């Protein structure tokens, strides 16, 4: 009888372990590989590029010893690519130029994330990085990097996500040539010192899902041509210097969900045609110089949140906020009295994440109408060139799976001991 009980306990234990492993394997995990799993050309050329970063960040370079870069600290190797995620502020260095004599067709680095280094990472944005045509993700947020946005980066046609958020020394204009970066889905320049106009040529960036230009110095009018940006979900221009009227042509933005246009220098009437945007959820317009009322077609869309001064929504709006019938005066003259608002200055509130029905694990916003391609990943994940979300190294899926497997092994050992003891 005791032997029978032990066998029953053992069978139950094995069933529990199998169930646990099946649950933990449900998330997509990229298979970790060894350096030897890459071709000789991939090993040599990828190693040469990594060593350039090691020379530019000396303390990190001291840890990158030997030929097997898959064993180096902060380097992750997957089935077909390599990611570099420096998750510590203990290192200091600069951005390196790309070395000569490298065949970049065989460089398999797809992710570079140096954001954790913060102000200890400096240097200008190198034009030579345009050689890394396989790079899909580049994160340099909150660092001390400087210089202008290199027009040459237009050659980085695999780039999906580029974050230079709060890099306050980044200046210059938005390169029109970046319009050829047709894979770019997520561009964050929030808090940089970029200036100049919004390039009409960017209308060909049909994969661009999120564009953050908050608190930059960009100016000029909103390009009507951007109606062709069919994947644009979130446009954030809060606090920028853009002016002019809201283009009625933007009604063709079929994926637009959130338009952050508050605290700019915009004017004119609100185009009723914007009600044709099928996915629009929020339009923030406070702190501008609009005239007229919120169009009735907007009001009828109960799912759209319109943030604007009460004067544009009041009962007497049609008589108090009449738009001028003549051409507005030149910027050198006074347009009209300042519009009083309920507060001295609008309080910026976090933009709620747009609702999505994504099927991609770790995804916050899907790309356009596709539920299988991600435009922006949740915190702790990064966007891959296949438009999926992969967990960061420290919080990664692979780490979670290995931890779950270890837990399963411990659980099995404990249950076995209990079962055998019975």
XYZ file of C-alpha atoms in Angstrom:
422
model
C 0.000 0.000 0.000
C 2.819 2.421 0.905
C 4.502 1.713 -2.437
C 1.271 2.496 -4.257
C 0.925 5.808 -2.409
C 4.496 6.758 -3.297
C 3.851 6.086 -6.985
C 0.642 8.131 -6.907
C 2.476 11.048 -5.290
C 5.257 10.775 -7.879
C 2.753 10.808 -10.755
C 0.981 13.862 -9.327
C 4.323 15.604 -8.885
C 5.349 15.001 -12.481
C 1.966 16.236 -13.731
C 2.301 19.436 -11.682
C 5.800 20.089 -13.009
C 4.692 19.546 -16.608
C 1.758 21.940 -16.118
C 4.042 24.575 -14.582
C 6.523 24.326 -17.430
C 3.739 24.582 -19.998
C 2.451 27.759 -18.342
C 5.860 29.411 -18.166
C 6.616 28.539 -21.790
C 3.519 30.280 -23.141
C 5.378 33.600 -23.528
C 7.607 33.935 -26.599
C 11.261 33.433 -25.689
C 14.109 33.978 -28.102
C 16.555 31.093 -27.943
C 19.884 32.143 -26.418
C 22.822 30.989 -28.523
C 26.588 30.816 -28.377
C 28.964 32.952 -30.397
C 29.898 29.866 -32.378
C 26.329 29.632 -33.692
C 26.942 32.678 -35.899
C 28.887 32.513 -39.149
C 32.571 33.403 -39.201
C 31.780 36.692 -40.978
C 29.124 37.578 -38.414
C 31.437 36.782 -35.504
C 34.347 38.854 -36.811
C 32.425 41.932 -37.929
C 30.084 42.008 -34.941
C 33.039 41.649 -32.560
C 34.869 44.530 -34.267
C 31.908 46.855 -33.717
C 31.435 45.764 -30.092
C 35.119 46.361 -29.400
C 34.719 49.932 -30.689
C 32.151 50.492 -27.943
C 34.477 48.816 -25.457
C 37.263 51.259 -26.310
C 34.896 54.243 -25.994
C 33.614 53.015 -22.598
C 36.911 51.836 -21.022
C 35.616 50.221 -17.822
C 33.136 48.214 -19.844
C 35.827 47.270 -22.343
C 37.894 45.757 -19.526
C 35.086 43.280 -18.925
C 34.780 42.346 -22.575
C 37.605 39.838 -22.706
C 38.043 36.970 -25.145
C 36.466 36.228 -28.497
C 33.108 34.894 -27.294
C 31.084 38.114 -27.179
C 27.980 36.151 -26.187
C 29.621 35.669 -22.772
C 30.347 39.392 -22.307
C 28.505 41.398 -19.668
C 25.414 43.209 -21.008
C 25.601 41.376 -24.367
C 22.699 39.048 -25.189
C 22.818 36.659 -28.129
C 19.643 35.357 -29.726
C 18.988 33.021 -32.630
C 19.774 35.611 -35.299
C 20.854 38.829 -33.592
C 22.734 40.464 -30.724
C 21.492 43.030 -28.180
C 23.594 45.344 -26.014
C 21.862 46.714 -22.930
C 24.157 48.461 -20.442
C 22.027 48.437 -17.311
C 24.325 50.339 -14.955
C 25.355 53.945 -14.290
C 28.783 52.793 -13.090
C 30.367 53.301 -16.507
C 31.456 56.489 -18.246
C 32.386 57.036 -21.864
C 31.387 58.448 -25.211
C 29.771 57.397 -28.459
C 32.352 55.802 -30.774
C 32.782 56.241 -34.489
C 32.157 53.069 -36.430
C 35.443 51.348 -37.328
C 36.721 51.111 -40.880
C 37.366 47.747 -42.483
C 34.108 46.240 -41.219
C 31.612 44.541 -43.509
C 28.436 45.890 -41.927
C 26.294 43.453 -43.888
C 27.477 40.842 -41.384
C 27.010 42.912 -38.216
C 24.079 41.343 -36.342
C 23.616 43.968 -33.601
C 19.938 44.954 -33.561
C 19.640 46.744 -30.197
C 21.791 49.316 -28.378
C 20.545 50.699 -25.052
C 22.867 52.972 -23.064
C 20.147 54.966 -21.268
C 21.082 53.658 -17.817
C 24.475 55.390 -18.088
C 22.674 58.739 -17.882
C 24.881 61.824 -17.789
C 28.024 59.679 -17.791
C 27.588 59.005 -21.512
C 28.601 61.879 -23.790
C 29.803 62.569 -27.318
C 28.168 63.725 -30.525
C 25.760 61.586 -32.503
C 28.104 59.954 -35.064
C 27.118 60.104 -38.714
C 29.102 56.881 -39.190
C 26.446 54.936 -37.295
C 24.511 54.990 -40.543
C 26.590 51.922 -41.435
C 24.652 49.835 -38.894
C 21.863 49.010 -41.298
C 20.641 46.081 -39.160
C 20.097 48.199 -36.040
C 16.419 48.159 -35.046
C 16.421 49.799 -31.597
C 18.542 52.670 -30.250
C 17.957 54.085 -26.763
C 20.095 57.015 -25.554
C 17.493 58.757 -23.378
C 18.585 60.972 -20.460
C 22.223 60.894 -21.552
C 24.662 63.742 -22.209
C 25.019 63.061 -25.919
C 25.032 66.125 -28.139
C 25.144 67.358 -31.711
C 22.612 67.460 -34.494
C 20.457 64.657 -35.843
C 22.645 63.165 -38.599
C 20.922 63.206 -42.005
C 23.063 60.167 -42.856
C 21.045 58.062 -40.439
C 18.454 57.851 -43.189
C 20.436 54.773 -44.304
C 19.371 52.953 -41.125
C 16.343 51.506 -42.864
C 15.865 48.745 -40.258
C 15.532 51.206 -37.378
C 12.194 50.736 -35.622
C 12.585 52.622 -32.336
C 14.773 55.692 -31.609
C 14.685 57.381 -28.204
C 16.688 60.545 -27.495
C 14.279 61.757 -24.811
C 15.659 64.469 -22.491
C 18.981 64.622 -24.332
C 19.124 68.376 -23.813
C 22.299 68.885 -25.854
C 20.844 67.453 -29.053
C 20.158 70.337 -31.448
C 19.645 71.097 -35.131
C 16.666 70.467 -37.345
C 14.579 67.438 -38.223
C 16.317 65.943 -41.287
C 14.029 65.706 -44.293
C 16.133 62.739 -45.435
C 14.812 60.665 -42.541
C 11.688 60.215 -44.632
C 13.402 57.142 -46.102
C 13.380 55.451 -42.666
C 10.187 53.653 -43.569
C 10.511 51.080 -40.757
C 10.684 53.712 -38.002
C 7.716 53.240 -35.694
C 8.651 55.034 -32.469
C 10.564 58.361 -32.411
C 11.010 60.189 -29.107
C 12.759 63.589 -29.150
C 10.946 64.968 -26.095
C 12.992 67.628 -24.307
C 15.727 67.952 -26.924
C 16.674 71.301 -28.446
C 15.780 70.397 -32.017
C 14.296 73.296 -33.959
C 13.092 74.250 -37.423
C 9.969 73.158 -39.224
C 8.162 69.839 -39.407
C 9.346 68.260 -42.693
C 6.470 67.628 -45.127
C 8.635 64.807 -46.528
C 8.033 62.795 -43.370
C 4.606 61.985 -44.767
C 6.260 58.962 -46.397
C 7.109 57.518 -42.950
C 4.065 55.305 -43.131
C 5.173 53.035 -40.248
C 5.581 55.872 -37.743
C 3.198 55.180 -34.871
C 4.390 57.511 -32.091
C 6.144 60.863 -32.480
C 7.145 62.812 -29.378
C 8.327 66.399 -29.930
C 7.117 67.808 -26.613
C 9.051 70.806 -25.243
C 11.228 71.110 -28.340
C 11.851 74.239 -30.402
C 10.252 73.018 -33.614
C 8.225 75.760 -35.278
C 6.239 76.572 -38.391
C 2.930 75.174 -39.525
C 1.504 71.669 -39.266
C 2.143 70.026 -42.674
C -1.084 69.017 -44.452
C 0.965 66.278 -46.156
C 1.152 64.372 -42.883
C -2.334 63.078 -43.626
C -0.483 60.208 -45.349
C 1.026 59.009 -42.053
C -1.468 56.191 -41.882
C 0.074 54.470 -38.823
C 0.427 57.534 -36.584
C -1.225 56.779 -33.225
C 0.227 59.447 -30.932
C 1.541 62.891 -31.884
C 2.876 64.964 -28.982
C 3.793 68.587 -29.753
C 2.941 70.034 -26.342
C 4.929 73.196 -25.632
C 6.504 73.318 -29.093
C 6.567 76.509 -31.188
C 4.307 75.351 -34.013
C 1.807 77.905 -35.303
C -0.926 78.401 -37.881
C -4.197 76.540 -38.181
C -5.147 72.899 -37.765
C -4.992 71.273 -41.244
C -8.370 69.951 -42.299
C -6.453 67.381 -44.367
C -5.436 65.580 -41.182
C -8.889 64.041 -41.156
C -7.226 61.388 -43.325
C -5.132 60.136 -40.387
C -6.923 56.827 -39.983
C -4.892 55.611 -36.972
C -4.602 58.841 -34.954
C -5.706 58.308 -31.349
C -4.009 61.023 -29.267
C -3.059 64.517 -30.490
C -1.227 66.558 -27.828
C -1.214 70.110 -29.227
C -1.572 72.197 -26.069
C 0.596 75.226 -25.167
C 1.634 75.899 -28.767
C 0.950 78.992 -30.908
C -1.893 77.589 -32.984
C -4.866 79.666 -34.109
C -7.915 79.706 -36.371
C -11.041 77.597 -36.198
C -11.332 73.924 -35.321
C -11.900 71.849 -38.493
C -15.131 69.881 -38.355
C -13.558 67.325 -40.716
C -11.413 65.963 -37.868
C -14.453 64.066 -36.661
C -13.744 61.675 -39.543
C -10.707 60.275 -37.717
C -12.120 56.844 -36.817
C -9.828 56.083 -33.858
C -9.455 59.528 -32.319
C -9.744 59.443 -28.518
C -8.136 62.643 -27.261
C -7.334 66.119 -28.630
C -5.529 68.483 -26.234
C -5.742 72.107 -27.429
C -5.458 74.332 -24.334
C -3.086 77.267 -24.332
C -3.458 78.265 -28.001
C -5.285 81.117 -29.779
C -8.254 79.413 -31.390
C -11.494 81.132 -32.310
C -14.975 79.764 -32.758
C -16.554 76.765 -31.085
C -15.882 73.073 -30.807
C -17.608 71.715 -33.945
C -20.888 69.911 -33.471
C -19.422 66.923 -35.324
C -16.814 66.629 -32.552
C -19.417 66.919 -29.820
C -21.407 64.048 -31.307
C -18.411 61.725 -30.952
C -18.864 60.786 -27.308
C -15.668 58.727 -27.308
C -13.452 61.750 -28.045
C -12.046 63.837 -25.174
C -11.486 67.469 -26.220
C -9.344 69.534 -23.846
C -9.821 73.240 -24.584
C -10.825 76.408 -22.729
C -14.453 76.605 -21.645
C -14.979 79.664 -23.858
C -14.998 77.365 -26.874
C -17.699 75.134 -25.394
C -20.004 77.584 -23.621
C -23.607 78.351 -24.513
C -22.689 81.804 -25.846
C -19.617 80.560 -27.725
C -21.116 81.312 -31.135
C -21.406 85.016 -30.298
C -18.390 85.514 -28.040
C -15.742 83.535 -29.949
C -16.521 84.504 -33.549
C -13.639 83.945 -35.960
C -12.546 87.010 -37.974
C -13.721 87.058 -41.578
C -10.609 88.905 -42.761
C -7.076 87.627 -42.931
C -5.437 87.552 -39.490
C -2.840 90.267 -38.800
C 0.851 89.596 -39.152
C 2.688 88.095 -36.160
C 4.261 91.527 -35.428
C 0.865 92.984 -34.477
C -1.498 92.099 -31.675
C -3.897 89.320 -32.660
C -6.317 89.959 -29.840
C -6.747 89.902 -26.057
C -5.420 86.905 -24.208
C -8.043 84.280 -23.543
C -8.524 83.840 -19.796
C -8.472 80.274 -18.599
C -9.490 78.722 -15.321
C -5.848 78.240 -14.313
C -2.730 80.361 -14.737
C -1.045 77.643 -16.718
C -2.448 74.280 -17.751
C -1.199 71.402 -15.698
C 0.301 68.729 -17.890
C -1.187 65.370 -17.070
C 0.106 62.029 -18.254
C -1.479 60.973 -21.513
C -3.528 57.827 -20.982
C -2.297 54.952 -23.045
C -4.586 54.477 -26.036
C -6.810 51.451 -25.831
C -5.692 48.681 -28.093
C -6.688 45.157 -28.905
C -3.162 43.978 -29.486
C -2.286 40.317 -29.670
C 1.435 41.041 -29.178
C 2.701 40.205 -25.680
C 4.167 43.265 -23.956
C 2.660 45.706 -26.480
C 1.026 48.989 -25.463
C -0.001 50.326 -28.878
C -0.401 48.228 -32.016
C 0.576 49.466 -35.467
C -2.349 50.908 -37.399
C -5.087 48.331 -37.896
C -2.798 45.369 -37.273
C -3.259 43.472 -34.019
C -0.155 41.366 -34.697
C 2.392 44.206 -35.144
C 3.364 46.496 -32.279
C 4.082 50.237 -32.544
C 5.075 50.845 -28.900
C 5.975 48.337 -26.163
C 5.201 48.602 -22.469
C 7.884 49.606 -19.968
C 10.380 46.776 -19.540
C 10.113 45.678 -23.180
C 11.757 46.860 -26.382
C 10.495 46.825 -29.946
C 12.110 44.367 -32.375
C 12.450 44.696 -36.133
C 9.638 42.112 -36.472
C 7.334 44.559 -34.580
C 7.136 42.264 -31.533
C 8.098 43.116 -27.936
C 11.084 41.523 -26.236
C 11.709 41.894 -22.505
C 14.776 43.813 -21.302
C 17.709 41.812 -19.950
C 17.105 42.268 -16.223
C 13.358 41.762 -16.421
C 13.413 39.626 -19.520
C 11.194 36.795 -20.554
C 14.138 34.469 -20.784
C 15.121 35.265 -17.217
C 11.552 34.781 -16.071
C 11.322 31.438 -17.845
C 14.600 30.190 -16.419
C 13.465 31.305 -12.961
C 10.201 29.475 -13.387
C 12.033 26.365 -14.528
C 14.268 26.552 -11.452
C 11.219 26.950 -9.247
C 9.660 23.931 -10.922
C 12.779 21.889 -10.235
C 12.778 22.874 -6.550
C 9.082 22.131 -6.308
C 9.621 18.738 -7.890
C 12.432 17.908 -5.482
C 10.337 18.859 -2.453
C 7.305 16.935 -3.631
C 9.426 13.917 -4.477
C 10.913 13.921 -1.024
C 7.442 14.159 0.503
C 6.172 11.433 -1.746
C 9.061 9.095 -1.049
C 8.787 9.803 2.642
C 5.180 8.730 2.540
